[in-house]
Amino acid sequence: MRDHDILMGRLITEIIYVHSKLMIIDDRMAICDSKNINDRSLVGNRDSEFCIVINDLEEEDGRLNEEAVLVGKFCSSWCKKIFEYVSYVKLP
């Protein structure tokens, strides 16, 4: 899946692919895992894999698609730090 947008006057593109080890959903939930989608991992008897789901219960005010929403405090801050790390945004 590919998406694109203008962020801070710059064209950005995103590719979401199966190898990703982290998914942050609506700044409220995060899924972190070690698995890959390949034959070795899918057989189920050779690799040991783990997955953790973080359902953020502490909320704070946030904005998604220009609308005021409640977001998870941990997941939202993690998402912002990741975007700052890859230089998409500068945080105050």
PDB file of N, CA and C in Angstrom:
ATOM      1  N   MET A   1       0.850  -1.159   0.000  1.00  0.00           N
ATOM      2  CA  MET A   1       0.000   0.000   0.000  1.00  0.00           C
ATOM      3  C   MET A   1       0.904   1.232   0.000  1.00  0.00           C
ATOM      4  N   ARG A   2       0.611   2.189  -0.824  1.00  0.00           N
ATOM      5  CA  ARG A   2       1.402   3.423  -0.906  1.00  0.00           C
ATOM      6  C   ARG A   2       0.481   4.617  -0.669  1.00  0.00           C
ATOM      7  N   ASP A   3       0.997   5.601   0.033  1.00  0.00           N
ATOM      8  CA  ASP A   3       0.258   6.827   0.280  1.00  0.00           C
ATOM      9  C   ASP A   3       1.213   7.995   0.058  1.00  0.00           C
ATOM     10  N   HIS A   4       0.670   9.165  -0.195  1.00  0.00           N
ATOM     11  CA  HIS A   4       1.500  10.352  -0.352  1.00  0.00           C
ATOM     12  C   HIS A   4       0.743  11.567   0.174  1.00  0.00           C
ATOM     13  N   ASP A   5       1.498  12.604   0.525  1.00  0.00           N
ATOM     14  CA  ASP A   5       0.901  13.830   1.045  1.00  0.00           C
ATOM     15  C   ASP A   5       1.971  14.916   1.042  1.00  0.00           C
ATOM     16  N   ILE A   6       1.550  16.127   1.331  1.00  0.00           N
ATOM     17  CA  ILE A   6       2.469  17.245   1.519  1.00  0.00           C
ATOM     18  C   ILE A   6       2.545  17.493   3.023  1.00  0.00           C
ATOM     19  N   LEU A   7       3.747  17.470   3.582  1.00  0.00           N
ATOM     20  CA  LEU A   7       3.945  17.689   5.006  1.00  0.00           C
ATOM     21  C   LEU A   7       5.031  18.745   5.166  1.00  0.00           C
ATOM     22  N   MET A   8       4.676  19.862   5.799  1.00  0.00           N
ATOM     23  CA  MET A   8       5.593  20.982   5.998  1.00  0.00           C
ATOM     24  C   MET A   8       6.189  21.431   4.663  1.00  0.00           C
ATOM     25  N   GLY A   9       5.339  21.475   3.616  1.00  0.00           N
ATOM     26  CA  GLY A   9       5.766  21.946   2.311  1.00  0.00           C
ATOM     27  C   GLY A   9       6.600  20.960   1.514  1.00  0.00           C
ATOM     28  N   ARG A  10       6.709  19.735   2.004  1.00  0.00           N
ATOM     29  CA  ARG A  10       7.542  18.725   1.354  1.00  0.00           C
ATOM     30  C   ARG A  10       6.699  17.527   0.950  1.00  0.00           C
ATOM     31  N   LEU A  11       6.888  17.016  -0.257  1.00  0.00           N
ATOM     32  CA  LEU A  11       6.186  15.815  -0.687  1.00  0.00           C
ATOM     33  C   LEU A  11       6.780  14.616   0.031  1.00  0.00           C
ATOM     34  N   ILE A  12       5.918  13.828   0.665  1.00  0.00           N
ATOM     35  CA  ILE A  12       6.379  12.600   1.312  1.00  0.00           C
ATOM     36  C   ILE A  12       5.578  11.434   0.761  1.00  0.00           C
ATOM     37  N   THR A  13       6.186  10.276   0.756  1.00  0.00           N
ATOM     38  CA  THR A  13       5.482   9.049   0.372  1.00  0.00           C
ATOM     39  C   THR A  13       5.744   8.009   1.442  1.00  0.00           C
ATOM     40  N   GLU A  14       4.788   7.167   1.634  1.00  0.00           N
ATOM     41  CA  GLU A  14       4.902   6.097   2.616  1.00  0.00           C
ATOM     42  C   GLU A  14       4.586   4.781   1.939  1.00  0.00           C
ATOM     43  N   ILE A  15       5.350   3.774   2.243  1.00  0.00           N
ATOM     44  CA  ILE A  15       5.042   2.419   1.807  1.00  0.00           C
ATOM     45  C   ILE A  15       4.873   1.587   3.068  1.00  0.00           C
ATOM     46  N   ILE A  16       3.737   0.940   3.180  1.00  0.00           N
ATOM     47  CA  ILE A  16       3.482   0.048   4.303  1.00  0.00           C
ATOM     48  C   ILE A  16       3.682  -1.367   3.790  1.00  0.00           C
ATOM     49  N   TYR A  17       4.548  -2.114   4.419  1.00  0.00           N
ATOM     50  CA  TYR A  17       4.804  -3.461   3.949  1.00  0.00           C
ATOM     51  C   TYR A  17       4.870  -4.412   5.137  1.00  0.00           C
ATOM     52  N   VAL A  18       4.790  -5.682   4.871  1.00  0.00           N
ATOM     53  CA  VAL A  18       4.627  -6.701   5.903  1.00  0.00           C
ATOM     54  C   VAL A  18       5.817  -6.780   6.848  1.00  0.00           C
ATOM     55  N   HIS A  19       7.015  -6.427   6.414  1.00  0.00           N
ATOM     56  CA  HIS A  19       8.204  -6.561   7.246  1.00  0.00           C
ATOM     57  C   HIS A  19       8.205  -5.608   8.442  1.00  0.00           C
ATOM     58  N   SER A  20       7.319  -4.640   8.455  1.00  0.00           N
ATOM     59  CA  SER A  20       7.258  -3.672   9.544  1.00  0.00           C
ATOM     60  C   SER A  20       7.106  -4.372  10.889  1.00  0.00           C
ATOM     61  N   LYS A  21       7.814  -3.892  11.880  1.00  0.00           N
ATOM     62  CA  LYS A  21       7.781  -4.487  13.220  1.00  0.00           C
ATOM     63  C   LYS A  21       6.961  -3.665  14.206  1.00  0.00           C
ATOM     64  N   LEU A  22       6.429  -2.540  13.771  1.00  0.00           N
ATOM     65  CA  LEU A  22       5.667  -1.664  14.655  1.00  0.00           C
ATOM     66  C   LEU A  22       4.517  -1.043  13.883  1.00  0.00           C
ATOM     67  N   MET A  23       3.340  -1.083  14.480  1.00  0.00           N
ATOM     68  CA  MET A  23       2.186  -0.401  13.906  1.00  0.00           C
ATOM     69  C   MET A  23       1.542   0.413  15.022  1.00  0.00           C
ATOM     70  N   ILE A  24       1.353   1.712  14.787  1.00  0.00           N
ATOM     71  CA  ILE A  24       0.655   2.573  15.740  1.00  0.00           C
ATOM     72  C   ILE A  24      -0.671   2.939  15.099  1.00  0.00           C
ATOM     73  N   ILE A  25      -1.761   2.596  15.771  1.00  0.00           N
ATOM     74  CA  ILE A  25      -3.098   2.756  15.214  1.00  0.00           C
ATOM     75  C   ILE A  25      -3.789   3.921  15.907  1.00  0.00           C
ATOM     76  N   ASP A  26      -4.089   4.972  15.131  1.00  0.00           N
ATOM     77  CA  ASP A  26      -4.827   6.149  15.611  1.00  0.00           C
ATOM     78  C   ASP A  26      -4.271   6.722  16.909  1.00  0.00           C
ATOM     79  N   ASP A  27      -2.979   6.589  17.127  1.00  0.00           N
ATOM     80  CA  ASP A  27      -2.317   7.103  18.337  1.00  0.00           C
ATOM     81  C   ASP A  27      -2.960   6.584  19.624  1.00  0.00           C
ATOM     82  N   ARG A  28      -3.593   5.418  19.566  1.00  0.00           N
ATOM     83  CA  ARG A  28      -4.245   4.852  20.750  1.00  0.00           C
ATOM     84  C   ARG A  28      -3.786   3.435  21.045  1.00  0.00           C
ATOM     85  N   MET A  29      -3.274   2.749  20.051  1.00  0.00           N
ATOM     86  CA  MET A  29      -2.872   1.361  20.209  1.00  0.00           C
ATOM     87  C   MET A  29      -1.608   1.123  19.390  1.00  0.00           C
ATOM     88  N   ALA A  30      -0.717   0.274  19.898  1.00  0.00           N
ATOM     89  CA  ALA A  30       0.494  -0.079  19.159  1.00  0.00           C
ATOM     90  C   ALA A  30       0.648  -1.592  19.169  1.00  0.00           C
ATOM     91  N   ILE A  31       1.136  -2.122  18.069  1.00  0.00           N
ATOM     92  CA  ILE A  31       1.441  -3.547  17.961  1.00  0.00           C
ATOM     93  C   ILE A  31       2.916  -3.648  17.595  1.00  0.00           C
ATOM     94  N   CYS A  32       3.683  -4.341  18.429  1.00  0.00           N
ATOM     95  CA  CYS A  32       5.110  -4.557  18.188  1.00  0.00           C
ATOM     96  C   CYS A  32       5.325  -6.057  18.077  1.00  0.00           C
ATOM     97  N   ASP A  33       6.061  -6.478  17.051  1.00  0.00           N
ATOM     98  CA  ASP A  33       6.279  -7.917  16.912  1.00  0.00           C
ATOM     99  C   ASP A  33       7.630  -8.206  16.294  1.00  0.00           C
ATOM    100  N   SER A  34       7.993  -9.477  16.313  1.00  0.00           N
ATOM    101  CA  SER A  34       9.276  -9.914  15.765  1.00  0.00           C
ATOM    102  C   SER A  34       9.104 -10.749  14.511  1.00  0.00           C
ATOM    103  N   LYS A  35       7.888 -10.984  14.093  1.00  0.00           N
ATOM    104  CA  LYS A  35       7.672 -11.950  13.015  1.00  0.00           C
ATOM    105  C   LYS A  35       7.806 -11.329  11.635  1.00  0.00           C
ATOM    106  N   ASN A  36       8.106 -12.176  10.693  1.00  0.00           N
ATOM    107  CA  ASN A  36       8.112 -11.844   9.274  1.00  0.00           C
ATOM    108  C   ASN A  36       7.104 -12.759   8.597  1.00  0.00           C
ATOM    109  N   ILE A  37       6.595 -12.328   7.475  1.00  0.00           N
ATOM    110  CA  ILE A  37       5.712 -13.192   6.703  1.00  0.00           C
ATOM    111  C   ILE A  37       6.592 -13.889   5.665  1.00  0.00           C
ATOM    112  N   ASN A  38       7.113 -15.040   6.033  1.00  0.00           N
ATOM    113  CA  ASN A  38       7.895 -15.855   5.112  1.00  0.00           C
ATOM    114  C   ASN A  38       7.669 -17.326   5.456  1.00  0.00           C
ATOM    115  N   ASP A  39       8.155 -18.214   4.628  1.00  0.00           N
ATOM    116  CA  ASP A  39       7.926 -19.646   4.843  1.00  0.00           C
ATOM    117  C   ASP A  39       8.431 -20.106   6.200  1.00  0.00           C
ATOM    118  N   ARG A  40       9.632 -19.678   6.580  1.00  0.00           N
ATOM    119  CA  ARG A  40      10.219 -20.130   7.836  1.00  0.00           C
ATOM    120  C   ARG A  40       9.360 -19.726   9.032  1.00  0.00           C
ATOM    121  N   SER A  41       8.851 -18.492   9.011  1.00  0.00           N
ATOM    122  CA  SER A  41       8.044 -18.017  10.133  1.00  0.00           C
ATOM    123  C   SER A  41       6.654 -18.628  10.143  1.00  0.00           C
ATOM    124  N   LEU A  42       6.094 -18.893   8.971  1.00  0.00           N
ATOM    125  CA  LEU A  42       4.726 -19.403   8.901  1.00  0.00           C
ATOM    126  C   LEU A  42       4.619 -20.885   9.211  1.00  0.00           C
ATOM    127  N   VAL A  43       5.718 -21.643   9.054  1.00  0.00           N
ATOM    128  CA  VAL A  43       5.677 -23.076   9.349  1.00  0.00           C
ATOM    129  C   VAL A  43       5.328 -23.289  10.818  1.00  0.00           C
ATOM    130  N   GLY A  44       5.885 -22.476  11.695  1.00  0.00           N
ATOM    131  CA  GLY A  44       5.495 -22.498  13.099  1.00  0.00           C
ATOM    132  C   GLY A  44       6.297 -23.414  13.993  1.00  0.00           C
ATOM    133  N   ASN A  45       7.254 -24.156  13.465  1.00  0.00           N
ATOM    134  CA  ASN A  45       8.002 -25.065  14.336  1.00  0.00           C
ATOM    135  C   ASN A  45       9.504 -24.776  14.342  1.00  0.00           C
ATOM    136  N   ARG A  46       9.945 -23.697  13.699  1.00  0.00           N
ATOM    137  CA  ARG A  46      11.379 -23.415  13.658  1.00  0.00           C
ATOM    138  C   ARG A  46      11.743 -22.080  14.291  1.00  0.00           C
ATOM    139  N   ASP A  47      10.941 -21.084  14.125  1.00  0.00           N
ATOM    140  CA  ASP A  47      11.232 -19.764  14.689  1.00  0.00           C
ATOM    141  C   ASP A  47      10.406 -19.538  15.944  1.00  0.00           C
ATOM    142  N   SER A  48      10.972 -18.817  16.883  1.00  0.00           N
ATOM    143  CA  SER A  48      10.155 -18.358  18.004  1.00  0.00           C
ATOM    144  C   SER A  48       9.866 -16.886  17.754  1.00  0.00           C
ATOM    145  N   GLU A  49       8.620 -16.522  17.814  1.00  0.00           N
ATOM    146  CA  GLU A  49       8.189 -15.163  17.524  1.00  0.00           C
ATOM    147  C   GLU A  49       7.410 -14.617  18.716  1.00  0.00           C
ATOM    148  N   PHE A  50       7.359 -13.310  18.832  1.00  0.00           N
ATOM    149  CA  PHE A  50       6.553 -12.705  19.883  1.00  0.00           C
ATOM    150  C   PHE A  50       5.807 -11.512  19.316  1.00  0.00           C
ATOM    151  N   CYS A  51       4.775 -11.118  20.031  1.00  0.00           N
ATOM    152  CA  CYS A  51       3.995  -9.946  19.656  1.00  0.00           C
ATOM    153  C   CYS A  51       3.426  -9.341  20.935  1.00  0.00           C
ATOM    154  N   ILE A  52       3.433  -8.025  21.010  1.00  0.00           N
ATOM    155  CA  ILE A  52       2.828  -7.346  22.146  1.00  0.00           C
ATOM    156  C   ILE A  52       1.871  -6.285  21.613  1.00  0.00           C
ATOM    157  N   VAL A  53       0.707  -6.205  22.227  1.00  0.00           N
ATOM    158  CA  VAL A  53      -0.286  -5.192  21.873  1.00  0.00           C
ATOM    159  C   VAL A  53      -0.359  -4.203  23.031  1.00  0.00           C
ATOM    160  N   ILE A  54      -0.156  -2.937  22.733  1.00  0.00           N
ATOM    161  CA  ILE A  54      -0.220  -1.881  23.742  1.00  0.00           C
ATOM    162  C   ILE A  54      -1.506  -1.107  23.506  1.00  0.00           C
ATOM    163  N   ASN A  55      -2.430  -1.209  24.442  1.00  0.00           N
ATOM    164  CA  ASN A  55      -3.689  -0.471  24.373  1.00  0.00           C
ATOM    165  C   ASN A  55      -3.573   0.676  25.371  1.00  0.00           C
ATOM    166  N   ASP A  56      -3.305   1.863  24.875  1.00  0.00           N
ATOM    167  CA  ASP A  56      -3.000   3.028  25.706  1.00  0.00           C
ATOM    168  C   ASP A  56      -4.261   3.506  26.422  1.00  0.00           C
ATOM    169  N   LEU A  57      -4.272   3.440  27.744  1.00  0.00           N
ATOM    170  CA  LEU A  57      -5.450   3.817  28.524  1.00  0.00           C
ATOM    171  C   LEU A  57      -5.396   5.257  29.023  1.00  0.00           C
ATOM    172  N   GLU A  58      -4.201   5.847  29.083  1.00  0.00           N
ATOM    173  CA  GLU A  58      -4.076   7.242  29.519  1.00  0.00           C
ATOM    174  C   GLU A  58      -4.220   8.137  28.289  1.00  0.00           C
ATOM    175  N   GLU A  59      -5.249   8.988  28.289  1.00  0.00           N
ATOM    176  CA  GLU A  59      -5.557   9.787  27.105  1.00  0.00           C
ATOM    177  C   GLU A  59      -5.210  11.256  27.297  1.00  0.00           C
ATOM    178  N   GLU A  60      -5.002  11.936  26.166  1.00  0.00           N
ATOM    179  CA  GLU A  60      -4.794  13.377  26.155  1.00  0.00           C
ATOM    180  C   GLU A  60      -5.392  13.926  24.861  1.00  0.00           C
ATOM    181  N   ASP A  61      -5.569  15.243  24.808  1.00  0.00           N
ATOM    182  CA  ASP A  61      -6.122  15.872  23.608  1.00  0.00           C
ATOM    183  C   ASP A  61      -5.121  15.792  22.466  1.00  0.00           C
ATOM    184  N   GLY A  62      -5.639  15.515  21.287  1.00  0.00           N
ATOM    185  CA  GLY A  62      -4.795  15.455  20.099  1.00  0.00           C
ATOM    186  C   GLY A  62      -5.592  15.850  18.872  1.00  0.00           C
ATOM    187  N   ARG A  63      -4.959  15.799  17.711  1.00  0.00           N
ATOM    188  CA  ARG A  63      -5.630  16.127  16.449  1.00  0.00           C
ATOM    189  C   ARG A  63      -5.289  15.054  15.428  1.00  0.00           C
ATOM    190  N   LEU A  64      -6.311  14.558  14.755  1.00  0.00           N
ATOM    191  CA  LEU A  64      -6.156  13.630  13.639  1.00  0.00           C
ATOM    192  C   LEU A  64      -7.018  14.139  12.505  1.00  0.00           C
ATOM    193  N   ASN A  65      -6.422  14.320  11.333  1.00  0.00           N
ATOM    194  CA  ASN A  65      -7.157  14.849  10.176  1.00  0.00           C
ATOM    195  C   ASN A  65      -7.867  16.157  10.509  1.00  0.00           C
ATOM    196  N   GLU A  66      -7.150  17.032  11.237  1.00  0.00           N
ATOM    197  CA  GLU A  66      -7.666  18.360  11.599  1.00  0.00           C
ATOM    198  C   GLU A  66      -8.860  18.329  12.544  1.00  0.00           C
ATOM    199  N   GLU A  67      -9.144  17.198  13.158  1.00  0.00           N
ATOM    200  CA  GLU A  67     -10.248  17.097  14.118  1.00  0.00           C
ATOM    201  C   GLU A  67      -9.694  16.833  15.510  1.00  0.00           C
ATOM    202  N   ALA A  68     -10.331  17.452  16.519  1.00  0.00           N
ATOM    203  CA  ALA A  68      -9.945  17.213  17.902  1.00  0.00           C
ATOM    204  C   ALA A  68     -10.384  15.811  18.307  1.00  0.00           C
ATOM    205  N   VAL A  69      -9.448  15.037  18.854  1.00  0.00           N
ATOM    206  CA  VAL A  69      -9.728  13.671  19.296  1.00  0.00           C
ATOM    207  C   VAL A  69      -8.941  13.399  20.572  1.00  0.00           C
ATOM    208  N   LEU A  70      -9.302  12.349  21.265  1.00  0.00           N
ATOM    209  CA  LEU A  70      -8.500  11.867  22.380  1.00  0.00           C
ATOM    210  C   LEU A  70      -7.534  10.823  21.838  1.00  0.00           C
ATOM    211  N   VAL A  71      -6.261  10.952  22.205  1.00  0.00           N
ATOM    212  CA  VAL A  71      -5.248   9.997  21.768  1.00  0.00           C
ATOM    213  C   VAL A  71      -4.572   9.407  22.996  1.00  0.00           C
ATOM    214  N   GLY A  72      -3.969   8.264  22.830  1.00  0.00           N
ATOM    215  CA  GLY A  72      -3.219   7.647  23.915  1.00  0.00           C
ATOM    216  C   GLY A  72      -1.927   8.415  24.158  1.00  0.00           C
ATOM    217  N   LYS A  73      -1.638   8.704  25.404  1.00  0.00           N
ATOM    218  CA  LYS A  73      -0.469   9.521  25.740  1.00  0.00           C
ATOM    219  C   LYS A  73       0.836   8.853  25.292  1.00  0.00           C
ATOM    220  N   PHE A  74       0.999   7.570  25.584  1.00  0.00           N
ATOM    221  CA  PHE A  74       2.230   6.862  25.218  1.00  0.00           C
ATOM    222  C   PHE A  74       2.342   6.677  23.710  1.00  0.00           C
ATOM    223  N   CYS A  75       1.285   6.141  23.089  1.00  0.00           N
ATOM    224  CA  CYS A  75       1.329   5.852  21.648  1.00  0.00           C
ATOM    225  C   CYS A  75       1.519   7.124  20.832  1.00  0.00           C
ATOM    226  N   SER A  76       0.849   8.189  21.214  1.00  0.00           N
ATOM    227  CA  SER A  76       0.973   9.456  20.500  1.00  0.00           C
ATOM    228  C   SER A  76       2.389  10.013  20.612  1.00  0.00           C
ATOM    229  N   SER A  77       2.964   9.973  21.816  1.00  0.00           N
ATOM    230  CA  SER A  77       4.321  10.501  21.987  1.00  0.00           C
ATOM    231  C   SER A  77       5.334   9.637  21.236  1.00  0.00           C
ATOM    232  N   TRP A  78       5.113   8.332  21.208  1.00  0.00           N
ATOM    233  CA  TRP A  78       6.000   7.423  20.479  1.00  0.00           C
ATOM    234  C   TRP A  78       5.954   7.736  18.981  1.00  0.00           C
ATOM    235  N   CYS A  79       4.748   7.920  18.463  1.00  0.00           N
ATOM    236  CA  CYS A  79       4.565   8.237  17.049  1.00  0.00           C
ATOM    237  C   CYS A  79       5.265   9.551  16.693  1.00  0.00           C
ATOM    238  N   LYS A  80       5.101  10.575  17.529  1.00  0.00           N
ATOM    239  CA  LYS A  80       5.735  11.871  17.273  1.00  0.00           C
ATOM    240  C   LYS A  80       7.257  11.755  17.283  1.00  0.00           C
ATOM    241  N   LYS A  81       7.788  10.992  18.228  1.00  0.00           N
ATOM    242  CA  LYS A  81       9.239  10.830  18.310  1.00  0.00           C
ATOM    243  C   LYS A  81       9.784  10.084  17.091  1.00  0.00           C
ATOM    244  N   ILE A  82       9.044   9.092  16.613  1.00  0.00           N
ATOM    245  CA  ILE A  82       9.475   8.362  15.413  1.00  0.00           C
ATOM    246  C   ILE A  82       9.482   9.291  14.209  1.00  0.00           C
ATOM    247  N   PHE A  83       8.421  10.091  14.043  1.00  0.00           N
ATOM    248  CA  PHE A  83       8.370  11.019  12.911  1.00  0.00           C
ATOM    249  C   PHE A  83       9.471  12.073  13.018  1.00  0.00           C
ATOM    250  N   GLU A  84       9.768  12.525  14.232  1.00  0.00           N
ATOM    251  CA  GLU A  84      10.858  13.478  14.402  1.00  0.00           C
ATOM    252  C   GLU A  84      12.189  12.814  14.043  1.00  0.00           C
ATOM    253  N   TYR A  85      12.371  11.569  14.440  1.00  0.00           N
ATOM    254  CA  TYR A  85      13.614  10.843  14.167  1.00  0.00           C
ATOM    255  C   TYR A  85      13.866  10.704  12.667  1.00  0.00           C
ATOM    256  N   VAL A  86      12.817  10.426  11.909  1.00  0.00           N
ATOM    257  CA  VAL A  86      12.987  10.267  10.458  1.00  0.00           C
ATOM    258  C   VAL A  86      12.840  11.605   9.728  1.00  0.00           C
ATOM    259  N   SER A  87      12.833  12.703  10.493  1.00  0.00           N
ATOM    260  CA  SER A  87      12.870  14.075   9.969  1.00  0.00           C
ATOM    261  C   SER A  87      11.629  14.507   9.205  1.00  0.00           C
ATOM    262  N   TYR A  88      10.474  13.920   9.489  1.00  0.00           N
ATOM    263  CA  TYR A  88       9.245  14.380   8.848  1.00  0.00           C
ATOM    264  C   TYR A  88       8.710  15.631   9.530  1.00  0.00           C
ATOM    265  N   VAL A  89       8.897  15.745  10.838  1.00  0.00           N
ATOM    266  CA  VAL A  89       8.399  16.906  11.568  1.00  0.00           C
ATOM    267  C   VAL A  89       9.426  17.323  12.610  1.00  0.00           C
ATOM    268  N   LYS A  90       9.355  18.569  13.006  1.00  0.00           N
ATOM    269  CA  LYS A  90      10.173  19.080  14.102  1.00  0.00           C
ATOM    270  C   LYS A  90       9.248  19.365  15.270  1.00  0.00           C
ATOM    271  N   LEU A  91       9.527  18.755  16.408  1.00  0.00           N
ATOM    272  CA  LEU A  91       8.707  18.976  17.593  1.00  0.00           C
ATOM    273  C   LEU A  91       9.267  20.143  18.385  1.00  0.00           C
ATOM    274  N   PRO A  92       8.374  20.871  19.080  1.00  0.00           N
ATOM    275  CA  PRO A  92       8.845  22.022  19.876  1.00  0.00           C
ATOM    276  C   PRO A  92       9.737  21.590  21.022  1.00  0.00           C
TER     277      PRO A  92
END
